[in-house]
Amino acid sequence: MIKIIKAEEIPESFYRPRVIEGSSGENVHEKVLTYIERVKKDGDKALHKIDEELVSLGFQQSKPESYLIPQETLKEAADKLKKENAALYEAVSHSYKLAFTFAKKQRECFTDFEVELEDGLITGQKTIPVETAGLYVPAGRFPLFSSLVMCAAPAKAAGCAQTVLCTPSQPAPDGSKKPYANESIMASAYICGIDKVFALGGAQAIAAMAYGTQSVPRCNVIAGPGNKYVAEAKRTVFGDVGIDMVAGPTEAFIIADDTAKADWVAADMLAQAEHDPDAQAILVTFNRDFADKVSGEIEKQLSRLPTEKTARTSIERNGLIVLADSLEQAASVANNKAPEHLELALDDGEKRDKLMKLTHNYGTLFVGHAAAEVLGDYAAGLNHILPTSGAAKYTGGLSVRHFLKTVTTLRTEEEDDGSYKKGVIHSIETAAILGDTEGLAGHAAAARIRKV
């Protein structure tokens, strides 16, 4: 049964970052660091050795002879999906189209410009894509081919020259040792136009993309979800390569009044809870009767949910219904929590508008009863790879900006007689003074030598 408490009873621990490290006594960082160092040192040889170890321990089902999945294999998977499940093929295609269209619009916000700050002193900005985007998609209990769509769309919209995908290997249907992966992921990779797909998972895949091996290209940015080993690997390689973010357990936060449908609210909370036992579903409402209705609906829907075991653990361990006295108090709880997803389920447009102004810490905001978080997951153009564990206080979700870099330029102009224009001379004089004052004589000299 989900807990129901008053806003003033919320414990301080509720607002702390929720980063799950692993089981008791397990040092995830040490294990990950070992894999990274081995891959840096021995490349593909280390990858094959790690495969052998994981297969022998029962953690992995296959050890392919090579890792690059041929484009023909990806096309075969896509053709098979189109033939056997046309609805799913269309759904993936539609999802990618929406995500790519939204990412292209984001790309338009990053404009190039030049501006003459003073006479002859011209500065500018250019936004250019990174060359190689590395994407990771897990294939465990839930093969997240939708996350491939979310990674691929902004990378493609940014204009990256090459997109590389790593996803865990699976045994080939013909029993061979050729590289093979989850068929839905391979089909989605083909639909999204991924350039190179590798049957390679885990922390070792992140290391391969970060540093390059004989077969896996070195990437400039790595994006995508994964388990605690993948998350720790991304954290560890950051600096040598860019990453999207290090994600903790997923979160849904709903602010609803009694104009909302209790069964809809319960369904949205369970949709989040079924992800993982550590997932967190939260409702803030203003009426105890409505809170009780939602609690009852959660129990009713849990009983018929195929993922009941996971969802129930999440609800009982981490779920919460909070009773607030006002919109201001509800917004304060939301801002302090900074949830991954924030839903505003109220009929009153003035109340919704007020909450939109009061709330500012979230990954994505969903406004109105029909704007379910699940639409953002799959089919609204928005990216579902979002900040968790309070990170929404300082960053947003995965977007085209993660695959872009903003560079700046300086250009100077001369008069017709070859002398520098006034703005250039002024800049030289200022630089010389500041260099002298900081004790950097070489800086000052490099400026003054140009004052002719």
PDB file of C-alpha atoms in Angstrom, residues 267-416:
ATOM      1  CA  ALA A 267      -2.023   4.317 -14.190  1.00  0.00           C
ATOM      2  CA  ASP A 268       0.607   7.018 -14.716  1.00  0.00           C
ATOM      3  CA  MET A 269       2.197   6.229 -11.355  1.00  0.00           C
ATOM      4  CA  LEU A 270       2.306   2.499 -12.105  1.00  0.00           C
ATOM      5  CA  ALA A 271       3.738   3.133 -15.563  1.00  0.00           C
ATOM      6  CA  GLN A 272       6.735   4.630 -13.804  1.00  0.00           C
ATOM      7  CA  ALA A 273       6.869   2.082 -10.986  1.00  0.00           C
ATOM      8  CA  GLU A 274       7.086  -0.904 -13.331  1.00  0.00           C
ATOM      9  CA  HIS A 275      10.464   0.268 -14.651  1.00  0.00           C
ATOM     10  CA  ASP A 276      12.456  -0.799 -11.638  1.00  0.00           C
ATOM     11  CA  PRO A 277      12.072  -1.502  -7.903  1.00  0.00           C
ATOM     12  CA  ASP A 278      14.016   1.714  -7.278  1.00  0.00           C
ATOM     13  CA  ALA A 279      11.720   3.837  -9.477  1.00  0.00           C
ATOM     14  CA  GLN A 280       9.696   6.486  -7.671  1.00  0.00           C
ATOM     15  CA  ALA A 281       6.116   7.583  -8.305  1.00  0.00           C
ATOM     16  CA  ILE A 282       4.820  10.599  -6.369  1.00  0.00           C
ATOM     17  CA  LEU A 283       1.439  12.320  -6.228  1.00  0.00           C
ATOM     18  CA  VAL A 284       0.808  15.689  -4.611  1.00  0.00           C
ATOM     19  CA  THR A 285      -2.873  16.482  -4.165  1.00  0.00           C
ATOM     20  CA  PHE A 286      -5.106  18.630  -1.970  1.00  0.00           C
ATOM     21  CA  ASN A 287      -7.912  16.312  -0.923  1.00  0.00           C
ATOM     22  CA  ARG A 288      -7.664  13.224   1.298  1.00  0.00           C
ATOM     23  CA  ASP A 289     -10.646  11.579  -0.403  1.00  0.00           C
ATOM     24  CA  PHE A 290      -8.946  11.894  -3.791  1.00  0.00           C
ATOM     25  CA  ALA A 291      -5.696  10.537  -2.325  1.00  0.00           C
ATOM     26  CA  ASP A 292      -7.581   7.505  -1.009  1.00  0.00           C
ATOM     27  CA  LYS A 293      -9.228   6.977  -4.418  1.00  0.00           C
ATOM     28  CA  VAL A 294      -5.847   6.971  -6.137  1.00  0.00           C
ATOM     29  CA  SER A 295      -4.428   4.600  -3.525  1.00  0.00           C
ATOM     30  CA  GLY A 296      -7.347   2.244  -4.114  1.00  0.00           C
ATOM     31  CA  GLU A 297      -6.909   2.439  -7.878  1.00  0.00           C
ATOM     32  CA  ILE A 298      -3.216   1.624  -7.537  1.00  0.00           C
ATOM     33  CA  GLU A 299      -4.087  -1.572  -5.656  1.00  0.00           C
ATOM     34  CA  LYS A 300      -6.807  -2.485  -8.141  1.00  0.00           C
ATOM     35  CA  GLN A 301      -4.573  -1.942 -11.192  1.00  0.00           C
ATOM     36  CA  LEU A 302      -1.585  -3.647  -9.601  1.00  0.00           C
ATOM     37  CA  SER A 303      -3.551  -6.877  -9.314  1.00  0.00           C
ATOM     38  CA  ARG A 304      -3.900  -7.114 -13.099  1.00  0.00           C
ATOM     39  CA  LEU A 305      -0.514  -5.706 -14.114  1.00  0.00           C
ATOM     40  CA  PRO A 306       1.914  -8.288 -15.590  1.00  0.00           C
ATOM     41  CA  THR A 307       4.770  -6.311 -14.027  1.00  0.00           C
ATOM     42  CA  GLU A 308       3.068  -6.328 -10.601  1.00  0.00           C
ATOM     43  CA  LYS A 309       6.054  -7.643  -8.655  1.00  0.00           C
ATOM     44  CA  THR A 310       8.395  -4.850  -9.742  1.00  0.00           C
ATOM     45  CA  ALA A 311       5.738  -2.148  -9.623  1.00  0.00           C
ATOM     46  CA  ARG A 312       4.512  -3.160  -6.163  1.00  0.00           C
ATOM     47  CA  THR A 313       8.041  -3.121  -4.754  1.00  0.00           C
ATOM     48  CA  SER A 314       8.564   0.356  -6.198  1.00  0.00           C
ATOM     49  CA  ILE A 315       5.236   1.672  -4.885  1.00  0.00           C
ATOM     50  CA  GLU A 316       5.657   0.253  -1.385  1.00  0.00           C
ATOM     51  CA  ARG A 317       9.336   1.172  -1.066  1.00  0.00           C
ATOM     52  CA  ASN A 318       9.488   4.539  -2.808  1.00  0.00           C
ATOM     53  CA  GLY A 319       5.960   5.647  -3.745  1.00  0.00           C
ATOM     54  CA  LEU A 320       4.293   8.516  -1.930  1.00  0.00           C
ATOM     55  CA  ILE A 321       1.082  10.545  -1.919  1.00  0.00           C
ATOM     56  CA  VAL A 322       1.542  13.999  -0.392  1.00  0.00           C
ATOM     57  CA  LEU A 323      -1.310  16.182   0.887  1.00  0.00           C
ATOM     58  CA  ALA A 324      -0.613  19.866   0.213  1.00  0.00           C
ATOM     59  CA  ASP A 325      -2.489  22.888   1.529  1.00  0.00           C
ATOM     60  CA  SER A 326      -1.960  25.107  -1.517  1.00  0.00           C
ATOM     61  CA  LEU A 327      -0.598  25.366  -5.041  1.00  0.00           C
ATOM     62  CA  GLU A 328       2.413  27.182  -3.628  1.00  0.00           C
ATOM     63  CA  GLN A 329       3.191  24.335  -1.254  1.00  0.00           C
ATOM     64  CA  ALA A 330       2.767  21.750  -4.019  1.00  0.00           C
ATOM     65  CA  ALA A 331       5.116  23.709  -6.279  1.00  0.00           C
ATOM     66  CA  SER A 332       7.662  24.046  -3.479  1.00  0.00           C
ATOM     67  CA  VAL A 333       7.730  20.270  -2.982  1.00  0.00           C
ATOM     68  CA  ALA A 334       8.142  19.768  -6.732  1.00  0.00           C
ATOM     69  CA  ASN A 335      10.947  22.322  -7.043  1.00  0.00           C
ATOM     70  CA  ASN A 336      12.840  20.847  -4.107  1.00  0.00           C
ATOM     71  CA  LYS A 337      12.439  17.333  -5.526  1.00  0.00           C
ATOM     72  CA  ALA A 338      13.317  18.399  -9.115  1.00  0.00           C
ATOM     73  CA  PRO A 339      11.693  15.337 -10.676  1.00  0.00           C
ATOM     74  CA  GLU A 340      12.470  13.757 -14.015  1.00  0.00           C
ATOM     75  CA  HIS A 341       8.814  14.018 -15.100  1.00  0.00           C
ATOM     76  CA  LEU A 342       6.294  16.514 -13.731  1.00  0.00           C
ATOM     77  CA  GLU A 343       2.578  16.235 -14.598  1.00  0.00           C
ATOM     78  CA  LEU A 344      -0.006  18.933 -13.892  1.00  0.00           C
ATOM     79  CA  ALA A 345      -3.416  17.246 -13.903  1.00  0.00           C
ATOM     80  CA  LEU A 346      -5.960  19.986 -13.182  1.00  0.00           C
ATOM     81  CA  ASP A 347      -9.005  21.278 -15.091  1.00  0.00           C
ATOM     82  CA  ASP A 348      -8.692  24.892 -14.027  1.00  0.00           C
ATOM     83  CA  GLY A 349      -6.566  26.738 -16.588  1.00  0.00           C
ATOM     84  CA  GLU A 350      -5.665  29.493 -14.123  1.00  0.00           C
ATOM     85  CA  LYS A 351      -4.389  26.939 -11.615  1.00  0.00           C
ATOM     86  CA  ARG A 352      -2.357  25.183 -14.313  1.00  0.00           C
ATOM     87  CA  ASP A 353      -0.895  28.478 -15.498  1.00  0.00           C
ATOM     88  CA  LYS A 354       0.003  29.415 -11.940  1.00  0.00           C
ATOM     89  CA  LEU A 355       1.737  26.073 -11.371  1.00  0.00           C
ATOM     90  CA  MET A 356       3.613  26.447 -14.654  1.00  0.00           C
ATOM     91  CA  LYS A 357       4.987  29.751 -13.370  1.00  0.00           C
ATOM     92  CA  LEU A 358       5.738  28.439  -9.882  1.00  0.00           C
ATOM     93  CA  THR A 359       7.535  25.240 -10.971  1.00  0.00           C
ATOM     94  CA  HIS A 360      10.931  25.356 -12.649  1.00  0.00           C
ATOM     95  CA  ASN A 361      12.869  22.213 -11.700  1.00  0.00           C
ATOM     96  CA  TYR A 362      11.917  19.257 -13.894  1.00  0.00           C
ATOM     97  CA  GLY A 363      13.126  17.253 -16.879  1.00  0.00           C
ATOM     98  CA  THR A 364       9.889  17.539 -18.842  1.00  0.00           C
ATOM     99  CA  LEU A 365       6.603  19.207 -17.885  1.00  0.00           C
ATOM    100  CA  PHE A 366       3.316  17.574 -18.929  1.00  0.00           C
ATOM    101  CA  VAL A 367       0.335  19.932 -18.815  1.00  0.00           C
ATOM    102  CA  GLY A 368      -3.268  18.724 -18.786  1.00  0.00           C
ATOM    103  CA  HIS A 369      -5.050  15.424 -18.205  1.00  0.00           C
ATOM    104  CA  ALA A 370      -4.284  14.006 -21.658  1.00  0.00           C
ATOM    105  CA  ALA A 371      -0.592  14.930 -21.545  1.00  0.00           C
ATOM    106  CA  ALA A 372       0.479  11.630 -20.042  1.00  0.00           C
ATOM    107  CA  GLU A 373       4.140  11.015 -19.308  1.00  0.00           C
ATOM    108  CA  VAL A 374       3.996   7.856 -21.433  1.00  0.00           C
ATOM    109  CA  LEU A 375       3.409  10.038 -24.515  1.00  0.00           C
ATOM    110  CA  GLY A 376       6.699  11.743 -23.794  1.00  0.00           C
ATOM    111  CA  ASP A 377       8.286   8.310 -23.504  1.00  0.00           C
ATOM    112  CA  TYR A 378       7.251   7.237 -26.956  1.00  0.00           C
ATOM    113  CA  ALA A 379       5.348   9.489 -29.286  1.00  0.00           C
ATOM    114  CA  ALA A 380       5.418  13.251 -28.715  1.00  0.00           C
ATOM    115  CA  GLY A 381       8.781  14.269 -30.173  1.00  0.00           C
ATOM    116  CA  LEU A 382      10.205  15.020 -26.714  1.00  0.00           C
ATOM    117  CA  ASN A 383      13.271  13.142 -25.546  1.00  0.00           C
ATOM    118  CA  HIS A 384      12.665  10.673 -22.729  1.00  0.00           C
ATOM    119  CA  ILE A 385      16.301  10.550 -21.551  1.00  0.00           C
ATOM    120  CA  LEU A 386      15.999  13.060 -18.715  1.00  0.00           C
ATOM    121  CA  PRO A 387      17.803  14.191 -15.544  1.00  0.00           C
ATOM    122  CA  THR A 388      17.047  12.276 -12.334  1.00  0.00           C
ATOM    123  CA  SER A 389      18.095  12.443  -8.678  1.00  0.00           C
ATOM    124  CA  GLY A 390      17.706  16.210  -8.476  1.00  0.00           C
ATOM    125  CA  ALA A 391      19.852  16.935 -11.548  1.00  0.00           C
ATOM    126  CA  ALA A 392      16.936  18.869 -13.070  1.00  0.00           C
ATOM    127  CA  LYS A 393      17.997  21.721 -10.796  1.00  0.00           C
ATOM    128  CA  TYR A 394      20.926  22.395 -13.128  1.00  0.00           C
ATOM    129  CA  THR A 395      20.402  20.592 -16.427  1.00  0.00           C
ATOM    130  CA  GLY A 396      17.811  19.421 -18.916  1.00  0.00           C
ATOM    131  CA  GLY A 397      17.350  16.183 -20.822  1.00  0.00           C
ATOM    132  CA  LEU A 398      19.175  14.718 -23.778  1.00  0.00           C
ATOM    133  CA  SER A 399      18.824  17.005 -26.774  1.00  0.00           C
ATOM    134  CA  VAL A 400      20.545  18.112 -29.933  1.00  0.00           C
ATOM    135  CA  ARG A 401      22.824  20.350 -27.822  1.00  0.00           C
ATOM    136  CA  HIS A 402      24.653  17.291 -26.441  1.00  0.00           C
ATOM    137  CA  PHE A 403      25.959  16.579 -29.931  1.00  0.00           C
ATOM    138  CA  LEU A 404      26.892  20.182 -30.707  1.00  0.00           C
ATOM    139  CA  LYS A 405      29.765  22.376 -29.623  1.00  0.00           C
ATOM    140  CA  THR A 406      29.776  26.154 -29.693  1.00  0.00           C
ATOM    141  CA  VAL A 407      33.058  27.664 -30.860  1.00  0.00           C
ATOM    142  CA  THR A 408      33.964  31.340 -31.031  1.00  0.00           C
ATOM    143  CA  THR A 409      35.980  33.372 -33.530  1.00  0.00           C
ATOM    144  CA  LEU A 410      37.915  36.648 -33.574  1.00  0.00           C
ATOM    145  CA  ARG A 411      38.579  38.601 -36.746  1.00  0.00           C
ATOM    146  CA  THR A 412      40.264  41.993 -37.089  1.00  0.00           C
ATOM    147  CA  GLU A 413      40.052  44.547 -39.889  1.00  0.00           C
ATOM    148  CA  GLU A 414      42.448  47.239 -41.095  1.00  0.00           C
ATOM    149  CA  GLU A 415      42.032  50.701 -42.526  1.00  0.00           C
ATOM    150  CA  ASP A 416      42.722  51.297 -46.224  1.00  0.00           C
TER     151      ASP A 416
END
